[in-house]
Amino acid sequence: HTQLLPGLTIVRTSLVRRRGSASVTFRVLDAGDPVAGARVRAAGRSGVTNARGTVTLTVRRGGTATATRAGYVAASTRFGCCR
């Protein structure tokens, strides 16, 4: 018996540069619907999505953002920042 878990999708929705850092907003979705309570990790920072499936992190470098939540397959996306 193989159980298939739904997969998350993570997208960068905005980036606001500030001196040497940036506020980056990510949205986590399941088949187009927002996922609340997903953990997003990026550039040494982490946060949890709100009811709209969004979280904003202040980072000093770009890289890979990863979204995880129990009962889902994790998702990752690369993002730039801070040049």
PDB file of C-alpha atoms in Angstrom:
ATOM      1  CA  HIS A   1       0.000   0.000   0.000  1.00  0.00           C
ATOM      2  CA  THR A   2       1.501   3.319  -1.090  1.00  0.00           C
ATOM      3  CA  GLN A   3       0.129   6.554   0.299  1.00  0.00           C
ATOM      4  CA  LEU A   4       0.587   9.593  -1.909  1.00  0.00           C
ATOM      5  CA  LEU A   5       0.936  12.926  -0.164  1.00  0.00           C
ATOM      6  CA  PRO A   6      -0.126  16.186  -1.802  1.00  0.00           C
ATOM      7  CA  GLY A   7       2.705  18.426  -2.897  1.00  0.00           C
ATOM      8  CA  LEU A   8       3.211  22.022  -1.847  1.00  0.00           C
ATOM      9  CA  THR A   9       4.073  24.867  -4.202  1.00  0.00           C
ATOM     10  CA  ILE A  10       6.145  27.845  -3.046  1.00  0.00           C
ATOM     11  CA  VAL A  11       6.449  31.102  -4.990  1.00  0.00           C
ATOM     12  CA  ARG A  12       8.171  34.400  -4.263  1.00  0.00           C
ATOM     13  CA  THR A  13       5.500  37.092  -4.483  1.00  0.00           C
ATOM     14  CA  SER A  14       7.490  40.204  -3.603  1.00  0.00           C
ATOM     15  CA  LEU A  15      10.961  41.464  -2.783  1.00  0.00           C
ATOM     16  CA  VAL A  16      11.738  44.845  -1.216  1.00  0.00           C
ATOM     17  CA  ARG A  17      15.447  45.665  -1.105  1.00  0.00           C
ATOM     18  CA  ARG A  18      16.921  47.597   1.778  1.00  0.00           C
ATOM     19  CA  ARG A  19      20.543  48.413   2.541  1.00  0.00           C
ATOM     20  CA  GLY A  20      22.292  45.037   2.543  1.00  0.00           C
ATOM     21  CA  SER A  21      19.123  43.012   3.044  1.00  0.00           C
ATOM     22  CA  ALA A  22      15.672  42.420   1.620  1.00  0.00           C
ATOM     23  CA  SER A  23      12.156  41.596   2.783  1.00  0.00           C
ATOM     24  CA  VAL A  24      11.047  38.627   0.715  1.00  0.00           C
ATOM     25  CA  THR A  25       7.437  37.419   0.725  1.00  0.00           C
ATOM     26  CA  PHE A  26       6.651  33.819  -0.186  1.00  0.00           C
ATOM     27  CA  ARG A  27       3.282  32.152  -0.764  1.00  0.00           C
ATOM     28  CA  VAL A  28       2.695  28.454  -0.138  1.00  0.00           C
ATOM     29  CA  LEU A  29      -0.087  26.695  -2.040  1.00  0.00           C
ATOM     30  CA  ASP A  30      -1.730  23.284  -2.383  1.00  0.00           C
ATOM     31  CA  ALA A  31      -3.314  22.978  -5.832  1.00  0.00           C
ATOM     32  CA  GLY A  32      -3.784  26.745  -5.908  1.00  0.00           C
ATOM     33  CA  ASP A  33      -5.212  27.048  -2.392  1.00  0.00           C
ATOM     34  CA  PRO A  34      -3.236  28.839   0.368  1.00  0.00           C
ATOM     35  CA  VAL A  35      -1.630  26.658   3.033  1.00  0.00           C
ATOM     36  CA  ALA A  36      -1.616  28.115   6.555  1.00  0.00           C
ATOM     37  CA  GLY A  37       0.925  26.831   9.070  1.00  0.00           C
ATOM     38  CA  ALA A  38       3.641  25.855   6.585  1.00  0.00           C
ATOM     39  CA  ARG A  39       7.239  26.434   7.712  1.00  0.00           C
ATOM     40  CA  VAL A  40       9.345  28.390   5.206  1.00  0.00           C
ATOM     41  CA  ARG A  41      13.142  28.416   5.544  1.00  0.00           C
ATOM     42  CA  ALA A  42      15.438  30.648   3.508  1.00  0.00           C
ATOM     43  CA  ALA A  43      18.950  32.057   3.981  1.00  0.00           C
ATOM     44  CA  GLY A  44      19.141  31.018   7.629  1.00  0.00           C
ATOM     45  CA  ARG A  45      15.732  32.493   8.500  1.00  0.00           C
ATOM     46  CA  SER A  46      12.378  30.817   8.991  1.00  0.00           C
ATOM     47  CA  GLY A  47       8.740  31.687   9.500  1.00  0.00           C
ATOM     48  CA  VAL A  48       5.243  30.213   9.385  1.00  0.00           C
ATOM     49  CA  THR A  49       2.615  31.080   6.789  1.00  0.00           C
ATOM     50  CA  ASN A  50      -0.546  32.923   7.773  1.00  0.00           C
ATOM     51  CA  ALA A  51      -4.145  32.157   6.724  1.00  0.00           C
ATOM     52  CA  ARG A  52      -3.401  33.559   3.229  1.00  0.00           C
ATOM     53  CA  GLY A  53      -0.450  31.188   2.889  1.00  0.00           C
ATOM     54  CA  THR A  54       2.102  34.009   3.002  1.00  0.00           C
ATOM     55  CA  VAL A  55       5.179  34.716   5.101  1.00  0.00           C
ATOM     56  CA  THR A  56       7.739  37.533   4.869  1.00  0.00           C
ATOM     57  CA  LEU A  57      11.378  36.950   5.798  1.00  0.00           C
ATOM     58  CA  THR A  58      14.180  39.500   6.054  1.00  0.00           C
ATOM     59  CA  VAL A  59      17.300  38.007   4.485  1.00  0.00           C
ATOM     60  CA  ARG A  60      20.814  39.160   3.604  1.00  0.00           C
ATOM     61  CA  ARG A  61      21.376  36.804   0.676  1.00  0.00           C
ATOM     62  CA  GLY A  62      19.445  34.866  -1.924  1.00  0.00           C
ATOM     63  CA  GLY A  63      19.385  31.112  -2.250  1.00  0.00           C
ATOM     64  CA  THR A  64      16.784  28.423  -1.888  1.00  0.00           C
ATOM     65  CA  ALA A  65      13.527  28.741   0.046  1.00  0.00           C
ATOM     66  CA  THR A  66      11.898  25.523   1.252  1.00  0.00           C
ATOM     67  CA  ALA A  67       8.317  25.059   2.464  1.00  0.00           C
ATOM     68  CA  THR A  68       7.334  22.118   4.692  1.00  0.00           C
ATOM     69  CA  ARG A  69       4.192  21.039   6.489  1.00  0.00           C
ATOM     70  CA  ALA A  70       3.110  17.716   7.975  1.00  0.00           C
ATOM     71  CA  GLY A  71       1.075  15.692   5.499  1.00  0.00           C
ATOM     72  CA  TYR A  72       2.651  17.319   2.409  1.00  0.00           C
ATOM     73  CA  VAL A  73       5.637  16.791   0.164  1.00  0.00           C
ATOM     74  CA  ALA A  74       8.041  19.727   0.646  1.00  0.00           C
ATOM     75  CA  ALA A  75       8.651  22.315  -2.092  1.00  0.00           C
ATOM     76  CA  SER A  76      11.615  24.559  -2.880  1.00  0.00           C
ATOM     77  CA  THR A  77      12.323  27.562  -5.061  1.00  0.00           C
ATOM     78  CA  ARG A  78      15.445  29.602  -5.780  1.00  0.00           C
ATOM     79  CA  PHE A  79      15.338  33.365  -5.287  1.00  0.00           C
ATOM     80  CA  GLY A  80      17.678  36.301  -5.715  1.00  0.00           C
ATOM     81  CA  CYS A  81      18.138  39.241  -3.414  1.00  0.00           C
ATOM     82  CA  CYS A  82      20.393  41.951  -2.008  1.00  0.00           C
ATOM     83  CA  ARG A  83      22.729  42.941  -4.882  1.00  0.00           C
TER      84      ARG A  83
END
